[in-house]
PDB file of C-alpha atoms in Angstrom:
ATOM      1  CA  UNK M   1      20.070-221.009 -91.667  1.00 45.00           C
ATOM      2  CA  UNK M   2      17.400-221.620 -89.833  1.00 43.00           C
ATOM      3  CA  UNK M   3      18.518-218.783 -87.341  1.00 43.00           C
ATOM      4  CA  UNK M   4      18.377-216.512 -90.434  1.00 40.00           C
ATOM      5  CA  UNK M   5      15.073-217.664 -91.755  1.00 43.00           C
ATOM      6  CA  UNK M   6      13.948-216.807 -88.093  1.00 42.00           C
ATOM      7  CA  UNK M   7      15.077-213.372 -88.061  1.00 39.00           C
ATOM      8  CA  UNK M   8      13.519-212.414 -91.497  1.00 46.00           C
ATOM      9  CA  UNK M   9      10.292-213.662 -90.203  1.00 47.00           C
ATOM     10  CA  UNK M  10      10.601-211.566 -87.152  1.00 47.00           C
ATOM     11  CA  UNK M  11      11.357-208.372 -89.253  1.00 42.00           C
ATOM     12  CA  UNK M  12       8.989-209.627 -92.166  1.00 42.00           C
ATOM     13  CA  UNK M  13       6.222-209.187 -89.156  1.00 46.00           C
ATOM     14  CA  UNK M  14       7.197-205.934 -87.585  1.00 46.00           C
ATOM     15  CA  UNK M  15       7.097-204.650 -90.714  1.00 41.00           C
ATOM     16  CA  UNK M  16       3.107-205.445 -90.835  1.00 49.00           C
ATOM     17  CA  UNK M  17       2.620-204.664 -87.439  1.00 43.00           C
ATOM     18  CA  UNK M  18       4.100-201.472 -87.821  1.00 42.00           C
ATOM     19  CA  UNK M  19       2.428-200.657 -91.412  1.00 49.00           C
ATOM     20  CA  UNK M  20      -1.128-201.854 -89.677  1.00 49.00           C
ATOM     21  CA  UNK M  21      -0.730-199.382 -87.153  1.00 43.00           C
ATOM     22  CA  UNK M  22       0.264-196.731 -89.386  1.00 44.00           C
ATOM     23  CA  UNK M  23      -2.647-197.427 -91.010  1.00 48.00           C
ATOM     24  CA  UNK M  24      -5.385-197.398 -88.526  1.00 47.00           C
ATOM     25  CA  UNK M  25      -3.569-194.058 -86.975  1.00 42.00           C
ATOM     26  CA  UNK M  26      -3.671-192.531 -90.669  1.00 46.00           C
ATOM     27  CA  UNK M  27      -7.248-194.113 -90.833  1.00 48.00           C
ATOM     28  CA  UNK M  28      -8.467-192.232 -87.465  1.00 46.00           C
ATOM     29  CA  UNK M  29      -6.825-189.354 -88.417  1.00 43.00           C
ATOM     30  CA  UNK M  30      -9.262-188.955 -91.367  1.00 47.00           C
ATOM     31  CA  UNK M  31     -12.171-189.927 -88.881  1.00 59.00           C
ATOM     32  CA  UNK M  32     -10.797-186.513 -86.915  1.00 71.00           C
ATOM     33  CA  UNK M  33     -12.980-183.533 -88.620  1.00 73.00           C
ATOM     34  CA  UNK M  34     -15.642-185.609 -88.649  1.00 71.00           C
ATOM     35  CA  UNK M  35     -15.507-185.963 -85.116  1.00 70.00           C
ATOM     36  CA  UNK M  36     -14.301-182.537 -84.501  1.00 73.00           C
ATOM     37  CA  UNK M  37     -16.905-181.315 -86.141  1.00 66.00           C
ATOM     38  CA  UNK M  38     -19.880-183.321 -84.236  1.00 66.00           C
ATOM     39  CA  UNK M  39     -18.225-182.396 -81.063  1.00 69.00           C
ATOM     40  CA  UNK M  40     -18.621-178.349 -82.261  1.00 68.00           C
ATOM     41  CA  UNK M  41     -21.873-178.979 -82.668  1.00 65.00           C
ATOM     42  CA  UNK M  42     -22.440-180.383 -79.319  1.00 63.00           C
ATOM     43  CA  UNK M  43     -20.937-177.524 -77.869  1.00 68.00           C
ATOM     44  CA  UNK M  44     -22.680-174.646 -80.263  1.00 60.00           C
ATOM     45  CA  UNK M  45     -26.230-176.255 -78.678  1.00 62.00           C
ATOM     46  CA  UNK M  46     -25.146-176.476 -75.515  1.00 60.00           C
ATOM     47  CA  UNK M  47     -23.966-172.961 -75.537  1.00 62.00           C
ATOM     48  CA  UNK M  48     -27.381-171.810 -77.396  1.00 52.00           C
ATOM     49  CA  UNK M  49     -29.134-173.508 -74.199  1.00 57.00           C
ATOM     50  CA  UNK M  50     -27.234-171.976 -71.889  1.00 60.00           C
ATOM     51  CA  UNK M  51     -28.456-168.338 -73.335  1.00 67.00           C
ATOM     52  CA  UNK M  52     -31.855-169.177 -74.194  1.00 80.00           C
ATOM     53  CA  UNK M  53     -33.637-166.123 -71.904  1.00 82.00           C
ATOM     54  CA  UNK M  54     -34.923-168.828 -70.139  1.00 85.00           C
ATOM     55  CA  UNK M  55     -32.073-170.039 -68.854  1.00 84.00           C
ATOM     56  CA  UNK M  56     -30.860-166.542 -68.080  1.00 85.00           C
ATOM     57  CA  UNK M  57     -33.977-165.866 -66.333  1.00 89.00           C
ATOM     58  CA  UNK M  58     -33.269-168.964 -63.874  1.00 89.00           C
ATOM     59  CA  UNK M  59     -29.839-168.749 -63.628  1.00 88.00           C
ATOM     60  CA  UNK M  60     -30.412-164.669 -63.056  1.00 92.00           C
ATOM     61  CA  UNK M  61     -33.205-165.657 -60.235  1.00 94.00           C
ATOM     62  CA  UNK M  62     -31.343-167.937 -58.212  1.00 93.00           C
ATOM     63  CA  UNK M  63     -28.811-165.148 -57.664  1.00 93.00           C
ATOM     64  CA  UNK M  64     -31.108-162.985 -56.579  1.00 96.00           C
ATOM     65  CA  UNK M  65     -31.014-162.368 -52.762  1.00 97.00           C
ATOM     66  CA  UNK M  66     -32.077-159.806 -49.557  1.00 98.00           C
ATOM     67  CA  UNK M  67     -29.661-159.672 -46.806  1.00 97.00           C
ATOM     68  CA  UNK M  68     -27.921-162.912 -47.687  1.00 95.00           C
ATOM     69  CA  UNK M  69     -31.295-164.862 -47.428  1.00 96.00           C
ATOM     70  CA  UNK M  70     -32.266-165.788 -51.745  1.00 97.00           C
ATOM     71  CA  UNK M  71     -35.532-164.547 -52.447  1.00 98.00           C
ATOM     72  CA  UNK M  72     -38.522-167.334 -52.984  1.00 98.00           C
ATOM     73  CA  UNK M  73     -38.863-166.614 -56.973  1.00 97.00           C
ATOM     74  CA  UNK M  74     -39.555-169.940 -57.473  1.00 95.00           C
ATOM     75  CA  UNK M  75     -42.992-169.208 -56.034  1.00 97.00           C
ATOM     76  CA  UNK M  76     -45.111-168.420 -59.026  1.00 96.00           C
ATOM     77  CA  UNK M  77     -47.068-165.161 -56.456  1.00 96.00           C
ATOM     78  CA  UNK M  78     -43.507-163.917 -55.436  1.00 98.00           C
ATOM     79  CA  UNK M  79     -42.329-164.170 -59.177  1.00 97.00           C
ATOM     80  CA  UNK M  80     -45.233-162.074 -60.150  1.00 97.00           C
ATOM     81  CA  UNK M  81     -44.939-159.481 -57.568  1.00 97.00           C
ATOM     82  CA  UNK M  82     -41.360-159.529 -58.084  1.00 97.00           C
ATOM     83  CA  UNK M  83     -41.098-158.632 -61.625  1.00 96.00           C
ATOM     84  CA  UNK M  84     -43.753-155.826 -61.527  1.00 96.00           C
ATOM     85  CA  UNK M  85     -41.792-153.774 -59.081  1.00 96.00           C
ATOM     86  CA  UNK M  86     -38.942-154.669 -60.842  1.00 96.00           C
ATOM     87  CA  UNK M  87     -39.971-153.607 -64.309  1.00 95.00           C
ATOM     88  CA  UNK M  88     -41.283-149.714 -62.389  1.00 95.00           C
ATOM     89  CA  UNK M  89     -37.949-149.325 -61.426  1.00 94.00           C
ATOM     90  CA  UNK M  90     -36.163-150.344 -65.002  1.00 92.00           C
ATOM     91  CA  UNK M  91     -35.072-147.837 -66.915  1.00 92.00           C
ATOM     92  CA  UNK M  92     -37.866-147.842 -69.666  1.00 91.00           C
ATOM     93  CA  UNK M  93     -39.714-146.813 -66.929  1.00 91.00           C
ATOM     94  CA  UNK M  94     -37.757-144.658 -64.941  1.00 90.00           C
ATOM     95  CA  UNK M  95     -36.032-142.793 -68.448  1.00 89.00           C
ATOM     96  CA  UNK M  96     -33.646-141.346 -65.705  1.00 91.00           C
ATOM     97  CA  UNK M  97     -30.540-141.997 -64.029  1.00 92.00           C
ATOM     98  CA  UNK M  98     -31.216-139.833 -61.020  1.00 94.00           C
ATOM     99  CA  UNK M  99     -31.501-143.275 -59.093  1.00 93.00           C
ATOM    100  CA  UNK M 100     -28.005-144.327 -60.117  1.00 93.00           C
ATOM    101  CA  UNK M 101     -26.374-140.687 -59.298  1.00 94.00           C
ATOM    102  CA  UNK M 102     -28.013-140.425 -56.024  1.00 95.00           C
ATOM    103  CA  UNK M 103     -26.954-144.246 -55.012  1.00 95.00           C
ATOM    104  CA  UNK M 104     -23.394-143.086 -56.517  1.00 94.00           C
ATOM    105  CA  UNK M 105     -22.802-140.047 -54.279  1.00 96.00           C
ATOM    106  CA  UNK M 106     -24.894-141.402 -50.818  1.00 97.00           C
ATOM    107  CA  UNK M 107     -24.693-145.387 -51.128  1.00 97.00           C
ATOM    108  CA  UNK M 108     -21.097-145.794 -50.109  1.00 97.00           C
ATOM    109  CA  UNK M 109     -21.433-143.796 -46.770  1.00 97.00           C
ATOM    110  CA  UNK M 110     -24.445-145.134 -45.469  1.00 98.00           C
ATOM    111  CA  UNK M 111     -22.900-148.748 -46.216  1.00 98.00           C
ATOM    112  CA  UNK M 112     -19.603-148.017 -44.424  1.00 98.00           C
ATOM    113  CA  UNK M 113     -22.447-147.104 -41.215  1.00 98.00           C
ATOM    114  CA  UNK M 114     -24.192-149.942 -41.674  1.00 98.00           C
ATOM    115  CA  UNK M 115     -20.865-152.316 -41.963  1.00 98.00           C
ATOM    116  CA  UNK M 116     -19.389-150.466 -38.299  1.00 98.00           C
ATOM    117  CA  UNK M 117     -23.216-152.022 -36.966  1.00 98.00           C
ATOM    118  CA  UNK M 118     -22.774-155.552 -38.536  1.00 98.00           C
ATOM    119  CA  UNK M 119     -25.990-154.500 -40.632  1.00 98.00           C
ATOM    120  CA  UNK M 120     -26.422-156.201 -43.933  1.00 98.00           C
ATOM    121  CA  UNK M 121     -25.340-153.866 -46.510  1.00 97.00           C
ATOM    122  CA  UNK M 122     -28.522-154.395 -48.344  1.00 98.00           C
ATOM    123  CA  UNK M 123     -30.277-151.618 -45.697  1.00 98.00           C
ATOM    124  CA  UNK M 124     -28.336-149.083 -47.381  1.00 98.00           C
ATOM    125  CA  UNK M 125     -31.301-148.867 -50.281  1.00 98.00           C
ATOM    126  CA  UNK M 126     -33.761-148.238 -47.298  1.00 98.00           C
ATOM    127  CA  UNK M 127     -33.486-144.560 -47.701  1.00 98.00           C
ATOM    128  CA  UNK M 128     -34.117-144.665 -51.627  1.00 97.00           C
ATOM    129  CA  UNK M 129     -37.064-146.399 -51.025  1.00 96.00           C
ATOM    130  CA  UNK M 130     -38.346-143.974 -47.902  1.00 97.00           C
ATOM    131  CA  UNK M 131     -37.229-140.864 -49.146  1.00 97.00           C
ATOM    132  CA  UNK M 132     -35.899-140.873 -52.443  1.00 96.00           C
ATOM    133  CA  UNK M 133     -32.689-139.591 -50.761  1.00 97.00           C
ATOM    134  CA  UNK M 134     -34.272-135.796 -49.951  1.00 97.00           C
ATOM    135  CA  UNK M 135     -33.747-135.333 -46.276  1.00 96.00           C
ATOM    136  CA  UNK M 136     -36.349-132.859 -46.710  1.00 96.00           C
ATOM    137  CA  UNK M 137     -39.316-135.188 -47.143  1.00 95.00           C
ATOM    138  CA  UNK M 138     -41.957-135.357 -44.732  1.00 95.00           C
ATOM    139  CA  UNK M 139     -44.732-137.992 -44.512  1.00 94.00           C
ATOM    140  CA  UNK M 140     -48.581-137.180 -43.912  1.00 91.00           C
ATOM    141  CA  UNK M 141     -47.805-138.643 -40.150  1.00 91.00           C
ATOM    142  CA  UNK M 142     -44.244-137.028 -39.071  1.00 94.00           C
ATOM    143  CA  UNK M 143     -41.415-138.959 -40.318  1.00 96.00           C
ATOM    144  CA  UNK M 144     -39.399-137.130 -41.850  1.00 97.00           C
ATOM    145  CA  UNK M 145     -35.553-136.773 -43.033  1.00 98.00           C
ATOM    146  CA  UNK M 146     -33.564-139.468 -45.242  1.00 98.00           C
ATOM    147  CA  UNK M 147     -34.694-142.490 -43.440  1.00 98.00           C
ATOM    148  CA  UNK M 148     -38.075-141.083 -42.416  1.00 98.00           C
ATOM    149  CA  UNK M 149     -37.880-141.267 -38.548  1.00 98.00           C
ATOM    150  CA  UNK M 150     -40.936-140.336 -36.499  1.00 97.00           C
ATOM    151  CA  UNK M 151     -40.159-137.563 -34.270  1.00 97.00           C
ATOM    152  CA  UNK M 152     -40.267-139.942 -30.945  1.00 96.00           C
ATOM    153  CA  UNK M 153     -38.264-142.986 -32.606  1.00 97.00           C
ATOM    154  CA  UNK M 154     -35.732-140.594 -33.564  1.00 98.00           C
ATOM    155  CA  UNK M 155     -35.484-139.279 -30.342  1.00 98.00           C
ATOM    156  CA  UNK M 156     -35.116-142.883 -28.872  1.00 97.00           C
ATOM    157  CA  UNK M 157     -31.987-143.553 -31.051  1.00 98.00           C
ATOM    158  CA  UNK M 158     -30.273-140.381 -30.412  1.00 97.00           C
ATOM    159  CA  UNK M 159     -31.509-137.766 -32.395  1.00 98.00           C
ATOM    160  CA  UNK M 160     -32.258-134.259 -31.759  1.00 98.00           C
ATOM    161  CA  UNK M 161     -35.640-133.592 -33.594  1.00 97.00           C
ATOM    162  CA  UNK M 162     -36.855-129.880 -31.603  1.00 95.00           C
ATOM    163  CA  UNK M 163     -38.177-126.486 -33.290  1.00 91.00           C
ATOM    164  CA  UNK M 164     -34.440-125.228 -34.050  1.00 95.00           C
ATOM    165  CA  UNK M 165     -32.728-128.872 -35.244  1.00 97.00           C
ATOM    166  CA  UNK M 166     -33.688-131.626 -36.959  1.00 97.00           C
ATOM    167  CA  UNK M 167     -31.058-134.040 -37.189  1.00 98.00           C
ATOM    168  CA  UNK M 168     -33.254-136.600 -39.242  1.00 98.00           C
ATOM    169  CA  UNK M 169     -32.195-134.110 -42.047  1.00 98.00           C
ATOM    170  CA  UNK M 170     -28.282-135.250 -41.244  1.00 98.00           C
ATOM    171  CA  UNK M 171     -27.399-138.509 -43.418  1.00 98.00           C
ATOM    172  CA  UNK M 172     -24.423-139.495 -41.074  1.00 98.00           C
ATOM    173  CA  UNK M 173     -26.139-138.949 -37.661  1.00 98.00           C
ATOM    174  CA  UNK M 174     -29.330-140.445 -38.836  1.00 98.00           C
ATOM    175  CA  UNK M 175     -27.571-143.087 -40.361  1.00 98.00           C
ATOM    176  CA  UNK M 176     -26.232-144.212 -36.941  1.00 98.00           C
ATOM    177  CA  UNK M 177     -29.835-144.007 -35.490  1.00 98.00           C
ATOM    178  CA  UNK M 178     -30.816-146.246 -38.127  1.00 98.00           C
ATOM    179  CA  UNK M 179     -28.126-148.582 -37.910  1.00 98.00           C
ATOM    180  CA  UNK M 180     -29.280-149.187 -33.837  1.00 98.00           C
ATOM    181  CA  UNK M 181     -32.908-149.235 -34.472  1.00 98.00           C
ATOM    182  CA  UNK M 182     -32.401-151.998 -37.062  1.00 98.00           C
ATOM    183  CA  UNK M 183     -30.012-153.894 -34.298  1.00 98.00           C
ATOM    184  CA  UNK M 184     -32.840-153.395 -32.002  1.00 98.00           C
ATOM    185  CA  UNK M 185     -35.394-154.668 -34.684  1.00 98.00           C
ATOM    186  CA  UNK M 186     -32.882-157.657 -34.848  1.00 98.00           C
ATOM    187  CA  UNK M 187     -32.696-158.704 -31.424  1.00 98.00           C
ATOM    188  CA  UNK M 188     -36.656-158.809 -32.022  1.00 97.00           C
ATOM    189  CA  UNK M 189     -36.842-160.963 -34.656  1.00 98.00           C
ATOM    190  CA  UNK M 190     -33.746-162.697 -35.573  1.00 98.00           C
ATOM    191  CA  UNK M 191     -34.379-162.506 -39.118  1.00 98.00           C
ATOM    192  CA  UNK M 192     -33.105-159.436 -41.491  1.00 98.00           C
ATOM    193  CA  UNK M 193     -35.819-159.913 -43.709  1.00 98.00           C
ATOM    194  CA  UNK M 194     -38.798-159.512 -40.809  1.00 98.00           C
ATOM    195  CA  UNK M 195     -35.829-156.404 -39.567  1.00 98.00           C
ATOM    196  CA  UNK M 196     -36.773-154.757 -42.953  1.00 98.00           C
ATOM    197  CA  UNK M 197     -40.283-155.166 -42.925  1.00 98.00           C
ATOM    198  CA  UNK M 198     -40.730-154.187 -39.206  1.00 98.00           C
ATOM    199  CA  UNK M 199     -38.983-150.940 -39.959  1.00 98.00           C
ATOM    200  CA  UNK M 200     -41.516-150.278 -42.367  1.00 97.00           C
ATOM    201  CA  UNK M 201     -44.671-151.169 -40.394  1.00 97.00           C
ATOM    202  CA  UNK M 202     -43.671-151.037 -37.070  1.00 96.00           C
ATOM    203  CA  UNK M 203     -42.352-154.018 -34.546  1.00 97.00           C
ATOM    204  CA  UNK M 204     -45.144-154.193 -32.278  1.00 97.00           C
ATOM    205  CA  UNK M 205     -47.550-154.059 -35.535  1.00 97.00           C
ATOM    206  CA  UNK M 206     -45.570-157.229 -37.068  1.00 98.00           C
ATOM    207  CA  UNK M 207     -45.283-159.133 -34.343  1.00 98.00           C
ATOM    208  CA  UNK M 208     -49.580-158.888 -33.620  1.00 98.00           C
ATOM    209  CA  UNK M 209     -49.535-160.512 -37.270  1.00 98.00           C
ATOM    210  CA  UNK M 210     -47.420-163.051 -37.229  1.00 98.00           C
ATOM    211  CA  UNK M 211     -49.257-164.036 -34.043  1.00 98.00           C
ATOM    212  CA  UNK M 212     -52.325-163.939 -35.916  1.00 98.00           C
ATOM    213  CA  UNK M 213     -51.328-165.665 -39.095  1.00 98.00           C
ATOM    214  CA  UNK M 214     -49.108-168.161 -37.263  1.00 97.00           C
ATOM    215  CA  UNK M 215     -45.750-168.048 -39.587  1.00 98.00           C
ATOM    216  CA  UNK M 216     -42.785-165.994 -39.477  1.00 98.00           C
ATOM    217  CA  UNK M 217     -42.215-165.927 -43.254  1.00 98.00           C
ATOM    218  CA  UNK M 218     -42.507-162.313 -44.496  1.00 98.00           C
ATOM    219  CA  UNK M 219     -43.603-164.069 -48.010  1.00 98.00           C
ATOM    220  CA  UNK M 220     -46.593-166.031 -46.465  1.00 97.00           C
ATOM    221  CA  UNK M 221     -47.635-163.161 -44.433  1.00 98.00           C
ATOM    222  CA  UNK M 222     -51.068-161.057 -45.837  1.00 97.00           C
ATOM    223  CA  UNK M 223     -49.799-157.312 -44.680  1.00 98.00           C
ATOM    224  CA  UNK M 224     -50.963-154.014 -45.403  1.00 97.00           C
ATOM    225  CA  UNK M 225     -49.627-152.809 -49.316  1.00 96.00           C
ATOM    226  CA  UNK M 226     -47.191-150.822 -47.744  1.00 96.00           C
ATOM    227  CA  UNK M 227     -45.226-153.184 -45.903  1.00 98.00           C
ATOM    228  CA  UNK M 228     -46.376-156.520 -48.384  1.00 97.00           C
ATOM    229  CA  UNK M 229     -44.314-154.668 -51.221  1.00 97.00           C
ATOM    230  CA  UNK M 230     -41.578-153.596 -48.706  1.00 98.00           C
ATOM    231  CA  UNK M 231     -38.805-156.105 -49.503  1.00 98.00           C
ATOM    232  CA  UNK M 232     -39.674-156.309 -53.260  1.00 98.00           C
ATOM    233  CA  UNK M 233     -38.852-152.578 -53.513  1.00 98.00           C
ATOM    234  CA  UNK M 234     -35.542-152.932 -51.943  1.00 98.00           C
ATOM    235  CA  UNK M 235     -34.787-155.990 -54.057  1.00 98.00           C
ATOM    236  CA  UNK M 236     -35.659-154.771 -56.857  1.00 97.00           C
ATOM    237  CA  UNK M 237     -33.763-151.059 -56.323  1.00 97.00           C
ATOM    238  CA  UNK M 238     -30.791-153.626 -55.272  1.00 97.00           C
ATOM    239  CA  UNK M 239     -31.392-155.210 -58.443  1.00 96.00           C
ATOM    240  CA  UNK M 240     -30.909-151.776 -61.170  1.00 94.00           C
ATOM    241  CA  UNK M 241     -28.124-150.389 -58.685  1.00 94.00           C
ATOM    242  CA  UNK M 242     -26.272-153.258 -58.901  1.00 93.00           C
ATOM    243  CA  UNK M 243     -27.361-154.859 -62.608  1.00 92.00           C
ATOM    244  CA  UNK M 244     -27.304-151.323 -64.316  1.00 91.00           C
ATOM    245  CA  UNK M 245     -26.954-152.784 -67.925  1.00 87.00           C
ATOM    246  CA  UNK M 246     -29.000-155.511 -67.181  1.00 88.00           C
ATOM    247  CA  UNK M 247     -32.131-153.178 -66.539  1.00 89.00           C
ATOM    248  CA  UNK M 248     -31.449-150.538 -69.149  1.00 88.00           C
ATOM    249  CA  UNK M 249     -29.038-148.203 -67.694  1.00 89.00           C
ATOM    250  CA  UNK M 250     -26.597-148.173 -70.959  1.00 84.00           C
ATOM    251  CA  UNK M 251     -24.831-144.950 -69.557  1.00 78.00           C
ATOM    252  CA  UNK M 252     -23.473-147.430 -66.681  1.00 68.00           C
ATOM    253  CA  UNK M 253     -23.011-150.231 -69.546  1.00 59.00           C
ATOM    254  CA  UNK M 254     -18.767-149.908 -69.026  1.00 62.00           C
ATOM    255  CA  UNK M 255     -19.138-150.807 -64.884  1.00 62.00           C
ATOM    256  CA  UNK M 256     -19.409-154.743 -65.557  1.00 65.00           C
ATOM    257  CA  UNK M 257     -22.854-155.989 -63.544  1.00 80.00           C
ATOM    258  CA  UNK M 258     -22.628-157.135 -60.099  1.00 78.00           C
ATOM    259  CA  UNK M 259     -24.258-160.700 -61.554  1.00 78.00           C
ATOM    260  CA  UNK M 260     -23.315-161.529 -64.940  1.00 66.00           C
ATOM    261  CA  UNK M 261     -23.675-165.721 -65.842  1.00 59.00           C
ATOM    262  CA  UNK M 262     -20.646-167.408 -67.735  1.00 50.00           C
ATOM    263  CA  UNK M 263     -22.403-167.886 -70.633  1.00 52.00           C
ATOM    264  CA  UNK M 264     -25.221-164.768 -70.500  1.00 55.00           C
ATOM    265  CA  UNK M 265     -24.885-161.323 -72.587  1.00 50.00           C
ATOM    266  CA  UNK M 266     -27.318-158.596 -71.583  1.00 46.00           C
ATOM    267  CA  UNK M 267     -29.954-158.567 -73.554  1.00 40.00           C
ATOM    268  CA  UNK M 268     -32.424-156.890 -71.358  1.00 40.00           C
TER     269      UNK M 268
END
């Protein structure tokens, strides 16, 4: 009897424990949209922070880099300087994609040069920058050709520049000149970003300066306009070649950008 009266207790009280839990399961359940809902929320602003343009902007800046090295653009004077070369170069400004055609058909050459050297591949936009890509550009002092060799330089790196050839006028052969000056420029400086701006203004010219102004940081240095917008211009032609949606070029919309955040959508 008392075995039996045991038993139905024991059952008696499974029974509640089992109904109790069935209730606060059935209870939580309800609690579930509710939740799910609060959660979607959470999400939805997180998501709406994530593409403010401000958070585009500095998620699109830290990207943003020369030769492997990431451009200062957290420096208020670099930002500036940064974004008005950038913005002469965008297609609103440009209304052409002459840029992106010539970079199509030359780019890809000059980089496959450039690799054989162990040259950053961001040099490749040096001859965009010096001659537009028209071998037949001359400057008011000599250079000439697609990466705008003085007659004597060129010479030096293996070019035949007389009154019958001019082989600054040949992209592969002047290429390869350009590919050993830069090395040269390298063993010089042993920095890709003072490389770039040496080529523009001359080694011996950079080195007096840095001298004088006692740093080695192309950012801090005061040079000539020339050379002082030098690196901005290649970053920035980097920047369209490479980002054409991003800067306007909508007949390159269907190549997806080289940087393109998880959560950003061109809006530029």
């Amino acid at each position: 009897m008392i075995r039996k009266k045991v038993l139905c207790s024991s059952i008696v009280l499974a029974v509640m424990l089992l109904s109790k839990l069935y209730s606060s399961a059935h209870s939580a359940s309800k609690r579930d949209p509710i939740r799910t809902a609060m959660l979607a929320q959470v999400e939805k602003r997180k998501k709406a922070i994530a593409l403010s343009p401000e958070k585009q902007k500095e998620a699109y800046y830290s990207s943003i880099r020369f030769a492997d090295r990431r451009v200062p653009l957290q420096n208020p004077t670099v930002e500036v300087k940064f974004e008005r070369y950038l913005a002469n170069f965008s297609f609103r400004r440009q209304q052409s994609y002459d840029l992106h055609k010539k970079a199509a058909k030359h780019l890809p050459k000059i980089a496959s040069i450039l690799r054989s050297y162990g040259i950053p591949e961001d040099f490749k936009y040096i001859p965009l920058i010096e001659s537009d890509m028209n071998p037949r550009v001359t400057s008011h002092r000599g250079a000439g050709g697609y990466w705008q060799f003085m007659p004597a330089t060129a010479r030096l790196y293996g070019l035949r520049v007389d009154g019958q050839v001019d082989e600054r006028k040949d992209l592969i052969k002047s290429t390869h000149a350009a590919a050993r000056y830069l090395k040269s420029l390298y063993k010089e400086f042993d920095d890709w970003t003072l490389v770039a701006a040496a080529y523009n203004v001359g080694g011996g010219n950079l080195k007096s300066t840095i001298r004088r102004q006692g740093t080695r940081d192309y950012y801090k240095l005061r040079l000539n306009k020339e050379t002082g917008s030098y690196i901005y211009k290649l970053v920035s032609v980097k920047q369209v070649i490479e980002n054409p949606n991003k800067h306007g070029y909508k007949r390159y919309a269907k190549m997806d950008d080289k940087y393109q955040h998880i959560n950003e959508q061109n809006l530029l």
